[in-house]
Amino acid sequence: MSATALPPGFDPAQIPPGLAIAQPMPDVLPPVKPRKGFIGFVRRHPTMAIGGFLLLLMLCIAIFAPYLFTKDPTALAPALRTREPSARWWFGTDMLGRDVYSRVLYGARVSLLVGFSVAILASVIGLFIGIVAGFNRVVDSIVMRVMDGLMSIPSILLAIALMALTRGSVQNVIIAITIADVPRVSRLVRGVVLSLREQPYVEAAVAAGTRTPVIMFKHILPNTLAPLTVQATYVCAAAMITEAILSFIGAGTPPIIPSWGNIMAEGRALWQVKPYIVFFPAIFLSITVLAVNLLGDGLRDAIDPRLAKRL
Amino acid sequence: MWAYIVRRVVATIPVMAIVALFVFSLLYLAPGDPAAVIAGDQATPEDVERIRASLGLDRPFLVRFGEWAFRIVQGDLGVSIFTNLPVVTMIKQRVEPTLSLMVVTLCLALSIAIPMGVIAAWKQGTTIDRIVMGVAVLGFSVPVFVVGYLLAYTFALELDWLPVQGYTPLSEGIPYWLENLILPAVALGGVYIALIARITRASMLEVLSQDYVRTARAKGAGQTSILFVHALKNAAVPIVTVVGIGFAGLIGGAVVTESVFAIPGLGRLTVDAILRRDYPVIQGVVLLFSFVYVIVNLAIDILYTVFDPRIRY
């Protein structure tokens, strides 16, 4: 091999005089190797890492609530009511003498349960409705009119109205918030489906005679999952806030179950003199919602880096 | 132009019909039989049946819906179960505080969020941009009542600058009226400000890279003029859309804010109605708020033509 790499069958003698053959560029710059492993992930997606960490922390608190030096969150002690936070009661006690620290920790269970359940249920139902509506004109025109109608009722009011029909229970709260969120999710999925249908690979599948259900669920569905996942995190965050609001105004989780909204509702009457009863659940709620929102922002940026630069 | 407006107005009719159908079903599905309640404990099944027939409760669903809708269109929302007052009267008594809160919040949110978004877009990638966007994420995450209590505790209880709770009618003077509304408006506006600031920044970034912005700069237009005259007008359509969509959150948030700050408005009325299971009032309030939301978004659809004369569907 000579110094100049020539294509095979190419005689250097045939090169006209005065023409130089460009030397291949040496690899001056080493290729960019993204750092692998945990630290690399944290560096590339700091928002997702922070959000994920905080959410994991809350999840641990919810799961291990009984072992984190808590007392029975419903145990009454009227003689020891409204004690300020101290070494004995870390977050103080409420107007019935219950330990606020224990109640706040157990409250994480309700919030996370409602947030995750609503996110999963609304995504699955919205995905199904959106895909079917994106493929069937008749279904589309009927279902989407209904969804437009439901969407023009502010979602908290819709959830309040539905809760007025039923008894307060965690299950009913989840159902009410899911119904209020499904229209938005199905609109999103329908939009994505309509744009995906124009893609060449879908046209190719149609041309190849693939049956419609196969196109819907094998070719289209996987491509809706990325935007749907991002949307699901926002639904989750909004659902946790809605649950707290419903409980706060007395139309949500029954008072016997400690949820952050309930604790705040009970602390409301005394908040000017004993603000800590309201503030501790408020801080926990805000951190959890922030964690989910950060996770969502991080996911969105990771899925669509082009958007990340702008939004 | 007029054809577009007429088409938008007509398009809201099916939406309102769906809302009305949903709200009517609410009362239809509500637990408890009004005929049995009116008849009392001593009544025989025949009595209950007679009362039901006299109230027209034995007729088919769609017939009852039609009659109900006819009364709604005439402005009759029924009578409260709890106070025996017409729902319309109850709503009229409560409308001023809520309307005031919304108007103040809207003005506050727009006057803070839009400059915030514009400046973040102008200074893209700098510390100012990061701070603005960080504040926006926080605004999204901290629920209305949390901000409300925090503000009330800091500025009313600790610093004693503003009244803690309550509402002063506009008729007693604008300063007193405003004094009571500042804290609730800031609390309620938090999420709204975050939403509008984010979309303003995104929309401005898109516009600022356009050729005519460079032209404006080349002909010597000032920075303020470029940002707020040339660019903002062309970035307005997405911003105005989000203002409309976010209005739903404003309505929902008002219910909570009024509870936190003890404002005797429609939100309090809703909460009281829920706790008493006063279905006609719940119906009336949901219907009214949805109607307002639809009208706001209709107005915004029409506003599009002002910002972008090309829009003609």
CSV table of N, CA and C in Angstrom, one decimal, chain A residues 145-146 148-154 156-158 160-167 234 241 244-245 248-251 264 268 271-272 275 278-279 282 285-286 289-290 293-294 297 300 309-311, chain B residues 15 18-19 22 26 29-31 124 137 140-143 145-146 149-150 152-153 157 164-165 198 201-202 205-206 248 251-252 256 259-260 268 270-271 274-275 277 279 282 286 289-290 293-294:
chain,number,residue,atom,x,y,z
A,145,ARG,N,-67.3,15.0,19.0
A,145,ARG,CA,-68.2,16.1,19.5
A,145,ARG,C,-68.5,16.0,21.0
A,146,VAL,N,-68.7,14.7,21.4
A,146,VAL,CA,-68.9,14.5,22.9
A,146,VAL,C,-67.7,15.0,23.7
A,148,ASP,N,-65.5,17.2,22.8
A,148,ASP,CA,-65.5,18.7,22.8
A,148,ASP,C,-66.4,19.2,23.8
A,149,GLY,N,-67.6,18.6,24.0
A,149,GLY,CA,-68.6,19.1,25.0
A,149,GLY,C,-68.0,18.9,26.4
A,150,LEU,N,-67.5,17.7,26.6
A,150,LEU,CA,-66.9,17.4,28.0
A,150,LEU,C,-65.7,18.4,28.3
A,151,MET,N,-64.9,18.7,27.2
A,151,MET,CA,-63.8,19.5,27.4
A,151,MET,C,-64.2,20.9,27.7
A,152,SER,N,-65.4,21.3,27.3
A,152,SER,CA,-65.8,22.7,27.6
A,152,SER,C,-66.3,22.8,29.0
A,153,ILE,N,-66.4,21.7,29.8
A,153,ILE,CA,-66.6,21.9,31.2
A,153,ILE,C,-65.3,21.8,31.9
A,154,PRO,N,-64.9,22.9,32.6
A,154,PRO,CA,-63.6,22.9,33.3
A,154,PRO,C,-63.4,21.6,34.1
A,156,ILE,N,-62.0,20.5,36.7
A,156,ILE,CA,-62.2,20.4,38.2
A,156,ILE,C,-63.7,20.4,38.5
A,157,LEU,N,-64.4,21.2,37.7
A,157,LEU,CA,-65.9,21.3,37.9
A,157,LEU,C,-66.5,20.0,37.5
A,158,LEU,N,-66.0,19.4,36.4
A,158,LEU,CA,-66.6,18.1,36.0
A,158,LEU,C,-66.4,17.0,37.0
A,160,ILE,N,-65.9,17.6,40.2
A,160,ILE,CA,-66.8,17.9,41.4
A,160,ILE,C,-68.2,17.5,41.1
A,161,ALA,N,-68.7,17.7,39.9
A,161,ALA,CA,-70.1,17.3,39.6
A,161,ALA,C,-70.2,15.8,39.7
A,162,LEU,N,-69.3,15.1,39.2
A,162,LEU,CA,-69.3,13.6,39.2
A,162,LEU,C,-69.3,13.1,40.7
A,163,MET,N,-68.4,13.8,41.5
A,163,MET,CA,-68.3,13.4,42.9
A,163,MET,C,-69.6,13.6,43.6
A,164,ALA,N,-70.4,14.6,43.2
A,164,ALA,CA,-71.6,15.0,43.8
A,164,ALA,C,-72.6,13.8,43.7
A,165,LEU,N,-72.4,13.0,42.6
A,165,LEU,CA,-73.4,11.9,42.4
A,165,LEU,C,-73.1,10.7,43.2
A,166,THR,N,-71.9,10.6,43.7
A,166,THR,CA,-71.5,9.4,44.4
A,166,THR,C,-71.0,9.7,45.8
A,167,ARG,N,-70.8,8.6,46.5
A,167,ARG,CA,-70.2,8.7,47.9
A,167,ARG,C,-68.7,9.0,47.7
A,234,TYR,N,-48.1,14.5,32.8
A,234,TYR,CA,-48.8,15.7,33.2
A,234,TYR,C,-50.2,15.4,33.7
A,241,ILE,N,-53.2,17.0,42.0
A,241,ILE,CA,-53.7,18.3,42.5
A,241,ILE,C,-55.2,18.3,42.6
A,244,ALA,N,-56.3,16.5,45.7
A,244,ALA,CA,-56.1,17.4,46.9
A,244,ALA,C,-57.2,18.4,46.9
A,245,ILE,N,-57.6,19.0,45.8
A,245,ILE,CA,-58.6,20.1,45.7
A,245,ILE,C,-60.0,19.5,46.1
A,248,PHE,N,-60.0,18.8,49.7
A,248,PHE,CA,-59.9,20.0,50.4
A,248,PHE,C,-61.3,20.7,50.6
A,249,ILE,N,-62.1,20.6,49.5
A,249,ILE,CA,-63.4,21.2,49.6
A,249,ILE,C,-64.5,20.2,50.1
A,250,GLY,N,-64.0,19.0,50.4
A,250,GLY,CA,-64.9,18.1,51.1
A,250,GLY,C,-65.7,17.2,50.1
A,251,ALA,N,-65.2,17.1,48.9
A,251,ALA,CA,-65.9,16.3,47.9
A,251,ALA,C,-65.1,15.1,47.4
A,264,MET,N,-55.2,19.2,55.0
A,264,MET,CA,-55.3,20.6,54.8
A,264,MET,C,-56.7,21.1,55.1
A,268,ARG,N,-57.6,23.9,58.1
A,268,ARG,CA,-58.1,25.1,57.6
A,268,ARG,C,-58.6,26.0,58.6
A,271,TRP,N,-55.8,27.6,60.6
A,271,TRP,CA,-54.5,27.9,60.0
A,271,TRP,C,-53.8,29.2,60.4
A,272,GLN,N,-54.6,30.1,60.9
A,272,GLN,CA,-54.0,31.4,61.3
A,272,GLN,C,-53.2,31.3,62.6
A,275,PRO,N,-50.4,27.3,61.6
A,275,PRO,CA,-50.2,27.1,60.2
A,275,PRO,C,-49.5,25.8,59.8
A,278,VAL,N,-51.4,23.0,57.9
A,278,VAL,CA,-51.7,23.1,56.5
A,278,VAL,C,-50.4,23.0,55.7
A,279,PHE,N,-49.3,23.6,56.3
A,279,PHE,CA,-48.1,23.7,55.5
A,279,PHE,C,-47.3,22.4,55.2
A,282,ALA,N,-48.9,20.6,52.4
A,282,ALA,CA,-48.8,21.5,51.2
A,282,ALA,C,-47.4,21.3,50.6
A,285,LEU,N,-47.1,17.9,48.9
A,285,LEU,CA,-47.9,17.8,47.7
A,285,LEU,C,-47.1,18.6,46.6
A,286,SER,N,-46.6,19.8,46.9
A,286,SER,CA,-45.9,20.6,45.9
A,286,SER,C,-44.6,19.8,45.4
A,289,VAL,N,-45.7,16.9,43.1
A,289,VAL,CA,-46.2,17.4,41.8
A,289,VAL,C,-45.0,17.9,41.0
A,290,LEU,N,-44.1,18.7,41.6
A,290,LEU,CA,-42.9,19.2,41.0
A,290,LEU,C,-42.1,18.0,40.4
A,293,ASN,N,-43.8,16.7,37.3
A,293,ASN,CA,-43.6,17.6,36.2
A,293,ASN,C,-42.2,17.7,35.6
A,294,LEU,N,-41.2,17.6,36.5
A,294,LEU,CA,-39.8,17.6,36.0
A,294,LEU,C,-39.5,16.3,35.2
A,297,ASP,N,-41.1,16.9,31.9
A,297,ASP,CA,-40.3,17.8,31.0
A,297,ASP,C,-39.1,17.1,30.5
A,300,ARG,N,-40.0,14.7,27.8
A,300,ARG,CA,-40.3,15.4,26.6
A,300,ARG,C,-39.0,15.8,25.8
A,309,LYS,N,-35.0,22.5,22.8
A,309,LYS,CA,-34.2,23.8,22.7
A,309,LYS,C,-35.2,25.0,22.8
A,310,ARG,N,-36.4,24.8,22.3
A,310,ARG,CA,-37.3,25.9,22.3
A,310,ARG,C,-38.2,26.0,23.5
A,311,LEU,N,-38.8,24.9,23.9
A,311,LEU,CA,-39.8,25.0,25.0
A,311,LEU,C,-39.0,25.2,26.4
B,15,VAL,N,-71.7,21.9,20.9
B,15,VAL,CA,-70.9,21.8,22.1
B,15,VAL,C,-71.8,22.1,23.4
B,18,ILE,N,-74.2,19.3,24.1
B,18,ILE,CA,-73.6,18.2,24.9
B,18,ILE,C,-73.4,18.5,26.3
B,19,VAL,N,-72.9,19.8,26.6
B,19,VAL,CA,-72.8,20.2,28.0
B,19,VAL,C,-74.1,20.1,28.7
B,22,PHE,N,-75.2,16.6,29.4
B,22,PHE,CA,-74.4,16.0,30.6
B,22,PHE,C,-74.9,16.6,31.9
B,26,LEU,N,-76.9,14.7,35.1
B,26,LEU,CA,-76.4,14.8,36.5
B,26,LEU,C,-77.6,14.7,37.4
B,29,LEU,N,-79.5,11.4,37.2
B,29,LEU,CA,-78.9,10.2,37.8
B,29,LEU,C,-78.7,10.5,39.3
B,30,ALA,N,-78.9,11.7,39.8
B,30,ALA,CA,-78.7,12.0,41.2
B,30,ALA,C,-79.5,11.0,42.1
B,31,PRO,N,-78.8,10.6,43.2
B,31,PRO,CA,-79.5,9.6,44.1
B,31,PRO,C,-80.6,10.4,44.8
B,124,GLN,N,-32.5,34.3,25.2
B,124,GLN,CA,-32.6,32.8,25.2
B,124,GLN,C,-31.2,32.2,25.6
B,137,VAL,N,-41.9,26.4,35.9
B,137,VAL,CA,-42.1,25.1,36.3
B,137,VAL,C,-42.6,25.0,37.7
B,140,PHE,N,-46.3,25.9,37.8
B,140,PHE,CA,-47.1,24.7,37.4
B,140,PHE,C,-47.3,23.8,38.6
B,141,SER,N,-46.3,23.6,39.4
B,141,SER,CA,-46.3,22.5,40.4
B,141,SER,C,-46.9,22.9,41.7
B,142,VAL,N,-46.9,24.1,42.1
B,142,VAL,CA,-47.4,24.5,43.4
B,142,VAL,C,-48.9,24.8,43.3
B,143,PRO,N,-49.7,23.9,43.9
B,143,PRO,CA,-51.2,24.1,43.8
B,143,PRO,C,-51.7,25.4,44.3
B,145,PHE,N,-54.0,26.4,46.4
B,145,PHE,CA,-54.2,26.6,47.8
B,145,PHE,C,-52.9,26.8,48.6
B,146,VAL,N,-51.9,26.1,48.1
B,146,VAL,CA,-50.6,26.2,48.8
B,146,VAL,C,-50.1,27.6,48.6
B,149,TYR,N,-52.3,30.0,50.8
B,149,TYR,CA,-51.9,30.0,52.3
B,149,TYR,C,-50.6,30.7,52.6
B,150,LEU,N,-49.6,30.4,51.7
B,150,LEU,CA,-48.3,30.9,51.9
B,150,LEU,C,-48.3,32.4,51.8
B,152,ALA,N,-51.0,34.4,52.1
B,152,ALA,CA,-51.8,35.0,53.2
B,152,ALA,C,-51.0,35.0,54.5
B,153,TYR,N,-50.2,33.9,54.7
B,153,TYR,CA,-49.5,33.9,55.9
B,153,TYR,C,-48.4,35.0,55.9
B,157,LEU,N,-50.6,37.9,57.6
B,157,LEU,CA,-50.5,37.6,59.0
B,157,LEU,C,-49.1,38.1,59.5
B,164,VAL,N,-56.3,39.6,55.5
B,164,VAL,CA,-56.1,38.2,55.4
B,164,VAL,C,-57.2,37.5,54.5
B,165,GLN,N,-58.4,37.8,54.7
B,165,GLN,CA,-59.5,37.1,54.0
B,165,GLN,C,-60.6,38.1,53.7
B,198,ARG,N,-44.6,30.4,29.3
B,198,ARG,CA,-43.9,29.3,28.5
B,198,ARG,C,-44.3,29.4,27.1
B,201,ARG,N,-42.8,32.5,25.3
B,201,ARG,CA,-41.3,32.3,25.0
B,201,ARG,C,-41.2,31.4,23.8
B,202,ALA,N,-41.9,30.3,23.7
B,202,ALA,CA,-41.8,29.3,22.6
B,202,ALA,C,-42.2,30.0,21.3
B,205,LEU,N,-39.7,32.7,20.2
B,205,LEU,CA,-38.5,32.2,19.6
B,205,LEU,C,-38.7,31.8,18.2
B,206,GLU,N,-39.8,31.3,17.8
B,206,GLU,CA,-40.1,30.9,16.5
B,206,GLU,C,-40.1,32.1,15.6
B,248,ALA,N,-60.0,27.6,31.7
B,248,ALA,CA,-60.7,26.5,32.4
B,248,ALA,C,-60.1,26.3,33.8
B,251,ILE,N,-61.1,28.9,36.2
B,251,ILE,CA,-62.4,28.7,36.7
B,251,ILE,C,-62.3,27.7,37.9
B,252,GLY,N,-61.7,26.6,37.6
B,252,GLY,CA,-61.5,25.5,38.6
B,252,GLY,C,-60.8,26.1,39.8
B,256,VAL,N,-61.4,27.0,44.5
B,256,VAL,CA,-60.5,26.7,45.6
B,256,VAL,C,-60.0,28.0,46.3
B,259,SER,N,-62.4,29.5,48.6
B,259,SER,CA,-62.5,28.8,49.9
B,259,SER,C,-61.3,29.3,50.8
B,260,VAL,N,-60.1,29.4,50.2
B,260,VAL,CA,-59.0,29.7,51.0
B,260,VAL,C,-59.2,31.2,51.6
B,268,ARG,N,-67.6,29.5,46.3
B,268,ARG,CA,-68.1,29.2,47.6
B,268,ARG,C,-69.5,28.5,47.4
B,270,THR,N,-70.6,26.9,44.9
B,270,THR,CA,-70.4,25.5,44.4
B,270,THR,C,-70.1,24.5,45.5
B,271,VAL,N,-69.1,25.0,46.4
B,271,VAL,CA,-68.6,24.1,47.4
B,271,VAL,C,-69.8,23.8,48.4
B,274,ILE,N,-72.2,21.4,46.9
B,274,ILE,CA,-71.7,20.0,46.9
B,274,ILE,C,-71.9,19.4,48.3
B,275,LEU,N,-71.6,20.1,49.3
B,275,LEU,CA,-71.7,19.6,50.6
B,275,LEU,C,-73.1,19.3,51.0
B,277,ARG,N,-75.4,18.6,48.7
B,277,ARG,CA,-76.0,17.9,47.6
B,277,ARG,C,-77.2,18.7,47.0
B,279,TYR,N,-78.5,19.7,44.1
B,279,TYR,CA,-78.2,19.4,42.7
B,279,TYR,C,-78.6,20.6,41.7
B,282,ILE,N,-75.8,23.0,41.7
B,282,ILE,CA,-74.6,22.4,41.1
B,282,ILE,C,-74.7,22.5,39.6
B,286,VAL,N,-72.3,24.7,37.1
B,286,VAL,CA,-71.5,24.0,36.1
B,286,VAL,C,-71.9,24.5,34.7
B,289,PHE,N,-70.5,28.2,34.2
B,289,PHE,CA,-69.1,28.2,34.0
B,289,PHE,C,-68.7,27.7,32.6
B,290,SER,N,-69.4,26.6,32.2
B,290,SER,CA,-69.0,26.0,30.9
B,290,SER,C,-69.4,27.0,29.8
B,293,TYR,N,-66.8,29.6,29.6
B,293,TYR,CA,-65.6,29.1,29.0
B,293,TYR,C,-65.8,29.0,27.5
B,294,VAL,N,-66.9,28.5,27.0
B,294,VAL,CA,-67.2,28.4,25.6
B,294,VAL,C,-67.2,29.8,24.9
